[in-house]
Coordinates of C-alpha atoms in Angstrom, one line a residue:
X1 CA -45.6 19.4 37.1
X2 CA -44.3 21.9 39.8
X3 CA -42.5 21.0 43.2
X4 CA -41.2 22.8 45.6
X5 CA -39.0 21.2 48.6
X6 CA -37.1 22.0 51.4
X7 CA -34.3 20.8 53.0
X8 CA -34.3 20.7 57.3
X9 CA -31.5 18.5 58.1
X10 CA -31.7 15.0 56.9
X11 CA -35.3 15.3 56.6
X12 CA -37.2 16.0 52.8
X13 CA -40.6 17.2 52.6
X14 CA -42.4 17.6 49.4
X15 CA -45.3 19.5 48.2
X16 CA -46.8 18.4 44.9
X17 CA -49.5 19.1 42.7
X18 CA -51.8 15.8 41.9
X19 CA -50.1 15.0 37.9
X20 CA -52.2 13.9 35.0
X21 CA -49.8 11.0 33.8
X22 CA -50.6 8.1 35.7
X23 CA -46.4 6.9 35.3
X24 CA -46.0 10.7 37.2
X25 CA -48.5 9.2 39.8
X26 CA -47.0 6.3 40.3
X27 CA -43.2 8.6 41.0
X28 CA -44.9 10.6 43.8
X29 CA -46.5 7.7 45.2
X30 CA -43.5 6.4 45.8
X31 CA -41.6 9.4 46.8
X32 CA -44.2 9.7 49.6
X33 CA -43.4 7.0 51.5
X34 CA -41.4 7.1 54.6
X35 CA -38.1 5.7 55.1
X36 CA -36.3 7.2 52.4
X37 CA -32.9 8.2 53.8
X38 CA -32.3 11.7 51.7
X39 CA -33.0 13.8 49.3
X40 CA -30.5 12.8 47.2
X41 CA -31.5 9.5 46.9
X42 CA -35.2 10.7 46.3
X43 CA -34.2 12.0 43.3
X44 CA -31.7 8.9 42.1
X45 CA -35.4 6.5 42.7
X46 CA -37.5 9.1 40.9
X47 CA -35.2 9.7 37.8
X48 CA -35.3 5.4 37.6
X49 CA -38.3 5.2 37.9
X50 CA -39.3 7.7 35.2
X51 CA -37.3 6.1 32.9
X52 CA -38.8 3.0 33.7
X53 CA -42.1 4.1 33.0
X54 CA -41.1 5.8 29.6
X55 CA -39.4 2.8 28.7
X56 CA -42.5 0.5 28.9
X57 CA -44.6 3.8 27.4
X58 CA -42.6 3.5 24.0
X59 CA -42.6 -0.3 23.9
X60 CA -46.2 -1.0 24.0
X61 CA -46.6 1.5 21.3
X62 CA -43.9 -0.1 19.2
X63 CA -45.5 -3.4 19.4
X64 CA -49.0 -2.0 18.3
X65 CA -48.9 -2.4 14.2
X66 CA -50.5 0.9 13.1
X67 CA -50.9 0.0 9.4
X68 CA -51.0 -3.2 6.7
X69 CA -49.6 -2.5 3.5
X70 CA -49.5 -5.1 0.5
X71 CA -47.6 -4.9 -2.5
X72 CA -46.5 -7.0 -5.1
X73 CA -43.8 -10.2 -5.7
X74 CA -40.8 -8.8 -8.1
X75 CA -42.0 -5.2 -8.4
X76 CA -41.4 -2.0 -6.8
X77 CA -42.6 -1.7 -3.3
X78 CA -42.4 2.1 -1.7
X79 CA -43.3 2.6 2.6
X80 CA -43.7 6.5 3.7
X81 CA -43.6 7.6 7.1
X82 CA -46.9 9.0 7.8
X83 CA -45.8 10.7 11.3
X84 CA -42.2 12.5 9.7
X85 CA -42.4 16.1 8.6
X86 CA -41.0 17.0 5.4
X87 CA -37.5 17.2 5.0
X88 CA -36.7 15.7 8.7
X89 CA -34.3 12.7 8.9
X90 CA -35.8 9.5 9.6
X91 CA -34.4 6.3 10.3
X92 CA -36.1 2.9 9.3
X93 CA -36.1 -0.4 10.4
X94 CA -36.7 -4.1 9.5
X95 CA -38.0 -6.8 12.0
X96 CA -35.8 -4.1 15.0
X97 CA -33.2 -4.3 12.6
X98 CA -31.8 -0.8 10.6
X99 CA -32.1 -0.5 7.2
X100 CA -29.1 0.5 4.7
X101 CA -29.5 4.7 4.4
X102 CA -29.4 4.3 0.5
X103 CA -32.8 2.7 0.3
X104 CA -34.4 5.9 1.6
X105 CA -34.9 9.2 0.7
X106 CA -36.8 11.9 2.3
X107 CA -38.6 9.4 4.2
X108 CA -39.6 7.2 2.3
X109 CA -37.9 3.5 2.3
X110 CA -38.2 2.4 -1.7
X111 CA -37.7 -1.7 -2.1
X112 CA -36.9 -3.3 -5.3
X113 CA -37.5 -6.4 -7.2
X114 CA -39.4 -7.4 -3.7
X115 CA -39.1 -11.1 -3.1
X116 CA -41.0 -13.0 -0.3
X117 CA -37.9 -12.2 2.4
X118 CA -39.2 -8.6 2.4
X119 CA -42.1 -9.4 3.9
X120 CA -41.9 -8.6 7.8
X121 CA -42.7 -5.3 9.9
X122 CA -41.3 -1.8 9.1
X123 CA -41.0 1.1 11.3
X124 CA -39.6 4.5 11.1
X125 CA -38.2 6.5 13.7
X126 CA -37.1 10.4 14.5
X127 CA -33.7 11.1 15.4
X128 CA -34.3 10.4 18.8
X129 CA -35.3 6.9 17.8
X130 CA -39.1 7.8 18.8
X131 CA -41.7 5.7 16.8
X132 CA -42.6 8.0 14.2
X133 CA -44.9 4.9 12.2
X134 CA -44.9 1.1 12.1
X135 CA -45.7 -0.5 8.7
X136 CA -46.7 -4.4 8.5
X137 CA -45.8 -5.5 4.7
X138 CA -47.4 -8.6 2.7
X139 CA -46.2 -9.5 -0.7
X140 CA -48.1 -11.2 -3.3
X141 CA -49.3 -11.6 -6.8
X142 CA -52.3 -9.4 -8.6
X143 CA -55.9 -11.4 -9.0
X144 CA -55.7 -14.0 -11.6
X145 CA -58.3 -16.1 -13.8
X146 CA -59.9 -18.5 -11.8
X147 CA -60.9 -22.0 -12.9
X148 CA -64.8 -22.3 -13.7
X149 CA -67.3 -25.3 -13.3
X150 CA -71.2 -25.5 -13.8
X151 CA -73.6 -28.1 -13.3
X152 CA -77.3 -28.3 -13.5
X153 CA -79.0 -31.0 -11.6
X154 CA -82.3 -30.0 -12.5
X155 CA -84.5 -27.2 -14.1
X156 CA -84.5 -25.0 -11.6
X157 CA -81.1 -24.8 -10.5
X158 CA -77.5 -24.2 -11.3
X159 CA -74.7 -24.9 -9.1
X160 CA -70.5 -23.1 -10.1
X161 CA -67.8 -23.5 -8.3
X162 CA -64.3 -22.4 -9.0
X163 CA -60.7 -22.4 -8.1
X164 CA -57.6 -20.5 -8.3
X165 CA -55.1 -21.7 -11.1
X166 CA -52.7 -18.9 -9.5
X167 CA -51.8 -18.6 -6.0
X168 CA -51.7 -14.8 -4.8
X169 CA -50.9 -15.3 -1.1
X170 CA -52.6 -12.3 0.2
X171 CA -56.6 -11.9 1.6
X172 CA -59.0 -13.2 -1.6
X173 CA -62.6 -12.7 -1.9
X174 CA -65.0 -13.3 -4.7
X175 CA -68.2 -11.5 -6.4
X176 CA -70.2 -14.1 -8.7
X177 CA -73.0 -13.1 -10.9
X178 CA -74.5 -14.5 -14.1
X179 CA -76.8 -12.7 -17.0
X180 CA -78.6 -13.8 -20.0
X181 CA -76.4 -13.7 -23.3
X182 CA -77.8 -11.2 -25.4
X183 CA -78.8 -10.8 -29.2
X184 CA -76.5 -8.3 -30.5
X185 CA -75.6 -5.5 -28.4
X186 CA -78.3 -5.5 -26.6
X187 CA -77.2 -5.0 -22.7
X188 CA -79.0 -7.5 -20.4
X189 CA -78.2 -6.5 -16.6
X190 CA -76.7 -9.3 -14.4
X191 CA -78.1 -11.2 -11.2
X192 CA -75.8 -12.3 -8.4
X193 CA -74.8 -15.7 -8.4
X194 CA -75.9 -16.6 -4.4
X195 CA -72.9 -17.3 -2.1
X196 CA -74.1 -19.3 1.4
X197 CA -70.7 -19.2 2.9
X198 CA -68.1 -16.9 1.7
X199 CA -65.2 -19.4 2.7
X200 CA -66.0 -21.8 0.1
X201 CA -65.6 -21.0 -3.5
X202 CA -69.5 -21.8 -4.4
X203 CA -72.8 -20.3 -5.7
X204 CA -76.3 -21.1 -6.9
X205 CA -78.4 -19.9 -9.4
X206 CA -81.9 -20.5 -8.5
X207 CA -84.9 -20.3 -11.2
X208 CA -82.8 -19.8 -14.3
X209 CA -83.8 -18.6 -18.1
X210 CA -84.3 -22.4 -18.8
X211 CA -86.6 -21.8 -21.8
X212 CA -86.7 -18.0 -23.0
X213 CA -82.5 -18.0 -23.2
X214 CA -81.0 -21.4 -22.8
X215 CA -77.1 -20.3 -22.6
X216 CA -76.1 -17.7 -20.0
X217 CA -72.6 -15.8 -18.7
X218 CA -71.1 -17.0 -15.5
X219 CA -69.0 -14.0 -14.1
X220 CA -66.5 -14.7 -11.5
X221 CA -64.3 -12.2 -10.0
X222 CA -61.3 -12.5 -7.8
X223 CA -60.7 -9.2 -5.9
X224 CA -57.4 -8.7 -3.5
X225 CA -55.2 -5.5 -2.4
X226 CA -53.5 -5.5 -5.8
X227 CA -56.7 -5.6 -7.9
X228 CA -59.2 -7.6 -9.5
X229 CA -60.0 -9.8 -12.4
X230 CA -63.2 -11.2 -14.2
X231 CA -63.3 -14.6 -15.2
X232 CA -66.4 -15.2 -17.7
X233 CA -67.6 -18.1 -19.3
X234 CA -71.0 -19.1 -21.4
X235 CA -72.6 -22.5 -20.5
X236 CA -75.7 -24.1 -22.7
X237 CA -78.1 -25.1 -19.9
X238 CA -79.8 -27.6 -22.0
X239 CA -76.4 -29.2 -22.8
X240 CA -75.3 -29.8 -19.4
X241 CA -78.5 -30.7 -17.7
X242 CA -77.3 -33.3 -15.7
X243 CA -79.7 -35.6 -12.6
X244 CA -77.8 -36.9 -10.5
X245 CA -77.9 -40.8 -10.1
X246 CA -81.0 -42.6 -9.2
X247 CA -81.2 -43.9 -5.8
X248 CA -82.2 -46.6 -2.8
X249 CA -81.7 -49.3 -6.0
X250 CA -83.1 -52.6 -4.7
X251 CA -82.9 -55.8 -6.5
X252 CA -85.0 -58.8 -5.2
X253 CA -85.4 -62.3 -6.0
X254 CA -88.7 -63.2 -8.1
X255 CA -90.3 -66.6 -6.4
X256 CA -90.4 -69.6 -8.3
X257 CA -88.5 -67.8 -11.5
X258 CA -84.9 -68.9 -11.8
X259 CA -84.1 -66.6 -14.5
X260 CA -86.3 -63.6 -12.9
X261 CA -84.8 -60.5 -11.1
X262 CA -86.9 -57.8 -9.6
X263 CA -85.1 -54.1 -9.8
X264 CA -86.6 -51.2 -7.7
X265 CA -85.2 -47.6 -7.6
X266 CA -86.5 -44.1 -6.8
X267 CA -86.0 -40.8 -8.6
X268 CA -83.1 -38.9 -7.2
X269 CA -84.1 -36.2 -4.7
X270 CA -82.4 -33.4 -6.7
X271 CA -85.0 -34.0 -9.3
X272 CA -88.5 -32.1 -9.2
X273 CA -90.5 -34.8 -7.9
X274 CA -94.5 -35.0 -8.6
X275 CA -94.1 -32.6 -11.7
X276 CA -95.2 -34.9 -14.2
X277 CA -94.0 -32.3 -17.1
X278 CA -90.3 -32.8 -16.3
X279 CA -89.9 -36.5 -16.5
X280 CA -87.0 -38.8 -16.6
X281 CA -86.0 -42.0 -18.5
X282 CA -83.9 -44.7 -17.2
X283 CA -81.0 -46.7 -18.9
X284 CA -80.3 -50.7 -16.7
X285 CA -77.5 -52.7 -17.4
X286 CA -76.5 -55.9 -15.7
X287 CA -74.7 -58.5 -16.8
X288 CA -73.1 -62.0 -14.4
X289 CA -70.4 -61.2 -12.4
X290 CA -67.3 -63.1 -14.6
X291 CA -69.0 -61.5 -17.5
X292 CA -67.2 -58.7 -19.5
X293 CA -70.9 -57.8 -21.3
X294 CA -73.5 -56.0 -20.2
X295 CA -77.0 -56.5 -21.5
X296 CA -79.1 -53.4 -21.3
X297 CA -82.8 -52.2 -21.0
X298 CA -84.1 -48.5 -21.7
X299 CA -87.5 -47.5 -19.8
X300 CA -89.5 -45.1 -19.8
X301 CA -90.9 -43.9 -16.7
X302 CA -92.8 -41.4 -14.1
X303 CA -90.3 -39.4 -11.8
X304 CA -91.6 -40.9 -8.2
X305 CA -90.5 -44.7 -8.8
X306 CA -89.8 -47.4 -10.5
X307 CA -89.4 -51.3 -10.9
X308 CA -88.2 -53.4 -14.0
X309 CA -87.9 -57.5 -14.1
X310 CA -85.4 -59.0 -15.6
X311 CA -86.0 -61.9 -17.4
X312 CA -83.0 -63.6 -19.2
X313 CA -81.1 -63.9 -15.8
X314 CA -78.6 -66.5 -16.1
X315 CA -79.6 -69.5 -13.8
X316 CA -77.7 -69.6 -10.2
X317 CA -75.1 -66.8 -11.3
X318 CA -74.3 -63.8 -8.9
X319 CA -75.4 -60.4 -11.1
X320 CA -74.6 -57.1 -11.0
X321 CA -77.2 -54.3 -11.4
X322 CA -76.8 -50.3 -12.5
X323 CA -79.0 -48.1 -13.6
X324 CA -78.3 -44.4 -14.6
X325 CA -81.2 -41.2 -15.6
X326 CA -81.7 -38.9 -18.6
X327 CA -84.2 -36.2 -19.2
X328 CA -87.1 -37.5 -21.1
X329 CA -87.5 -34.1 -23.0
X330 CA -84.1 -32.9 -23.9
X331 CA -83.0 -36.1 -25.5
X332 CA -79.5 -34.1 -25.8
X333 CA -78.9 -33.6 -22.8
X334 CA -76.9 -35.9 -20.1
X335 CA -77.0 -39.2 -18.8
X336 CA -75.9 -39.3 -15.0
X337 CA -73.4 -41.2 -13.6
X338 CA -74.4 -44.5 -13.0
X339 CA -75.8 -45.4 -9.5
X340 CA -73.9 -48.0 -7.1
X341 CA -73.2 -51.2 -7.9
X342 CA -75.7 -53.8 -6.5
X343 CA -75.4 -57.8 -6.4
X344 CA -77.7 -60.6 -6.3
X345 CA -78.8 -64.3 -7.5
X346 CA -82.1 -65.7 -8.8
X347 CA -84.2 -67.8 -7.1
X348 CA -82.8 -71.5 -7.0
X349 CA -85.4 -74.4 -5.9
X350 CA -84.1 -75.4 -2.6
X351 CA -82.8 -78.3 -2.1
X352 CA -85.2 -81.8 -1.2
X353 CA -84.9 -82.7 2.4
X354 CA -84.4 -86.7 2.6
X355 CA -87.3 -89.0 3.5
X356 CA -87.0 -90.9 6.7
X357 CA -86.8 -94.3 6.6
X358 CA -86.8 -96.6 9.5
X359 CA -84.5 -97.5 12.0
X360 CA -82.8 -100.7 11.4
X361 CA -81.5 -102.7 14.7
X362 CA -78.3 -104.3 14.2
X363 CA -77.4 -107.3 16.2
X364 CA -73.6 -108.8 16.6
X365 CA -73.2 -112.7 16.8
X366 CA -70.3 -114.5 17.6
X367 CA -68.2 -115.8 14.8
X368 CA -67.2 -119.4 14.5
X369 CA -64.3 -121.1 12.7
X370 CA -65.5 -124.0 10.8
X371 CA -64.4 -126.2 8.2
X372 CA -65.4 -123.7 5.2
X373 CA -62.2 -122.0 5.7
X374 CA -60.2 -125.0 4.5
X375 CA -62.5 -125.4 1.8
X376 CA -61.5 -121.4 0.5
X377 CA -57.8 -122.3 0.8
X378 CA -58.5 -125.3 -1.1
X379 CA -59.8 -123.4 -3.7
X380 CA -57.6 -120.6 -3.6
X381 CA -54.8 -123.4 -4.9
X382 CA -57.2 -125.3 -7.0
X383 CA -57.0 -122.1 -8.9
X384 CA -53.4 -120.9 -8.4
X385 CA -53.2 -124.8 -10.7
X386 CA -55.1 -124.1 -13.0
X387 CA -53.9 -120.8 -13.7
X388 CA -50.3 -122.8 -14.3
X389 CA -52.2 -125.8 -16.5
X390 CA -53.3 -122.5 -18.9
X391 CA -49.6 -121.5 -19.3
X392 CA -47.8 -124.9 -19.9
X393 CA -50.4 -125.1 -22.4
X394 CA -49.7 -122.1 -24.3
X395 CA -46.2 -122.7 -24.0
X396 CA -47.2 -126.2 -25.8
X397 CA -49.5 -124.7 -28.4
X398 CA -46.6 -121.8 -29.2
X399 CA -44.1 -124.5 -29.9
X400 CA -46.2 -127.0 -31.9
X401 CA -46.8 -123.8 -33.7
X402 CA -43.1 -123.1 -34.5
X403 CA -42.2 -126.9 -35.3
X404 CA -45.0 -126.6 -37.8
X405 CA -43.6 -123.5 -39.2
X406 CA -40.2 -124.7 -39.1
X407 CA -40.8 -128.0 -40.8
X408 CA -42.6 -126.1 -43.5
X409 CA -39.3 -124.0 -44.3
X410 CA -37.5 -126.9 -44.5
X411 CA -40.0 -128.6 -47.2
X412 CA -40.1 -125.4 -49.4
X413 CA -36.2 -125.5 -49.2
X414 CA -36.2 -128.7 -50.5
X415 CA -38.4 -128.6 -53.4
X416 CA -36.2 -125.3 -54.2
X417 CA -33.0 -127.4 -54.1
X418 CA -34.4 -130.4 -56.3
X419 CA -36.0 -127.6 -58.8
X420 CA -32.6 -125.7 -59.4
X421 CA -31.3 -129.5 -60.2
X422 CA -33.7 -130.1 -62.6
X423 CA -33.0 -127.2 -64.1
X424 CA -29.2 -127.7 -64.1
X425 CA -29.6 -131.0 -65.7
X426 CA -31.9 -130.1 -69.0
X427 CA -29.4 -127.2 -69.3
X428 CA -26.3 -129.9 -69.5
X429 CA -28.7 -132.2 -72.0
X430 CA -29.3 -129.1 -74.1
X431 CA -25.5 -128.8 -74.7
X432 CA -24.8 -132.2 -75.9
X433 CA -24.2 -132.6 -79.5
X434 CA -26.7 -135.2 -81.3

């Protein structure tokens, strides 16, 4: 940018080309307006104001991350300058900080045994501390196995989903396919396993080898900066064909049948309902609530609904009702879990209403003391004497009955007494000489 000037007094007059930097622009704007006192101090505003305007320049360029690099946790991480020529002296930084001059070497910055405090934003910089390049850094771990699960709801479809068992902390995505397990080394090419939403760690497998090849290869691969990795595992589909519970189970009292419950369910939606050739039997079980014993019932039925009466109900007990599904034809195959828990009681004869009977008028009359109430307390003490005639006359019986005793004691002592004299005296004759 030229300019010429010219100094008359204590007047400045400037001639200037129009400049292509628009912070050069904004100087000469400002240097033509009037009321600047001299030259002099012109040149003190411009030389501000151009290093104001380099100043913000450089720092919105230094806050604009030019590159993302990723590396891995506990290895050896290297960042090169991409704007240094070689064999130039460059100066890096961490997070505005400098880095110690022995961790770089002909421009490149080498970290080692990187741990998650290394993570941040790098920069390099020229001797005159321009912004040569500015390095974002993201540490992690390499792609790991992944965690696989299969289910298959019905014949026609198969439904994976997985999970990390290792987290790696840096941007994941996933690429699912399955193929047909081959007979020897015969190469079968795979299908994509369909992901809706990428977010979620799903897929579907729609209309698979169900009869020609009944076990397949799931292939699930976790792909990140550092790598990728293939998880693969074989699932039988006739093993783990699975319905889902039934549903809309209904249970309903049977009139005027006190052991009688009426159970209604329908096939569950995930099933292929109307096609007669894939069928389903059903398992029941209920039992009265107290009860640690279920009684059970297997039927056989079509795949659009259903009913079953139960008839060994126990009278006027509360029951609970399940009922669960199996594939009629694979017979090896999986029961599904059982459907929700329902409650209810037989019919019970209500009870008999009472007959009317008619209405009865009471009517209060006055009551009169007469001379019955004498004659009650009469007889109140007429037995109160009697009562006392009954015990003088047990007390009389009870000691006639002692005196009798006693006076026959006394006669048996007697006899005793003459007896022993008798005795004494034949002894004493016996012992007299003749």
């Amino acid at each position: 940018m030229g300019k010429t000037h010219a100094n008359t007094g204590r007047t400045c007059k400037f001639h200037t080309e129009m400049p292509t930097d628009p912070a050069e622009a904004r100087t000469m704007n400002l240097l033509a307006m009037p009321g600047l006192v001299s030259c002099l101090g012109n040149l003190i505003v411009t030389g501000f104001i151009i290093l104001f305007c380099e100043l913000v320049t450089s720092e919105i360029w230094t806050n604009e991350v030019s590159d993302v690099q990723f590396g891995g946790l506990g290895s050896r991480v290297t960042l090169t300058c991409g704007g240094s020529h070689t064999g130039s002296p460059v100066e890096w930084r961490f997070n505005g900080s400098s880095v110690p001059p022995w961790q770089t070497h002909e421009g490149l910055l080498t970290l080692l045994n990187t741990t998650h405090s290394m993570e941040g934003n790098y920069s390099c910089h020229d001797e005159q501390g321009t912004l040569l390049q500015s390095i974002k850094l993201r540490l992690g771990h390499p792609p790991h196995f992944v965690s696989v699960s299969c289910r298959v709801p019905n014949h026609m479809k198969i439904s994976c989903s997985w999970e990390q068992t290792k987290r790696t902390n840096l941007p994941t995505s996933y690429r699912a396919s399955y193929s047909q397990k081959g007979q020897g080394r015969k190469q079968i090419p795979s299908e994509p396993c369909e992901q809706k939403d990428t977010g979620v760690n799903e897929c579907t497998i729609t209309d698979p080898p169900f009869w020609s090849s009944s076990k397949i290869l799931v292939n699930i691969t976790e792909i990140n900066p550092l790598g990728s990795n293939s998880t693969i595992i074989q699932i039988d589909l006739r093993e783990l064909l699975k319905p889902d519970p039934p549903e809309d189970v209904q249970v309903s009292q049977v009139e005027g049948e006190p052991t009688q419950l009426l159970v209604q369910w329908n096939c569950p939606p995930s099933w292929l309902v109307g096609m007669s050739a894939f069928s389903l039997t059903y398992l029941l079980r209920y039992r009265p609530i107290g009860s640690n014993y279920w009684s059970k019932v297997d039927i056989e039925s079509d795949t659009e609904s259903t009913s079953l009466i139960i008839t060994d109900a126990l009278i006027g007990h509360l029951h609970q009702i399940q009922i669960r599904a199996q594939d009629a034809l694979i017979n090896h195959s999986q029961w599904s879990e059982w459907s929700h828990m329902v409650e209810a009681k037989p019919w019970t004869e209500p009870p008999k209403e009472p007959t009317e009977e008619p209405d009865y008028i009471l009517q209060s009359y006055p009551v009169r003391t007469t001379d019955k109430s004498t004659d009650s307390s009469s007889n109140h003490n007429g037995n109160v004497g009697l009562l006392v005639l009954l015990g003088l006359f047990a007390a009389i019986m009870v000691a006639v009955l002692l005196t009798i005793i006693t006076l026959l004691w006394v006669r048996q002592r007697k006899q005793d007494n003459v007896k022993k004299q008798e005795l004494t005296s034949m002894l004493k004759m016996k012992s007299i000489p003749i």
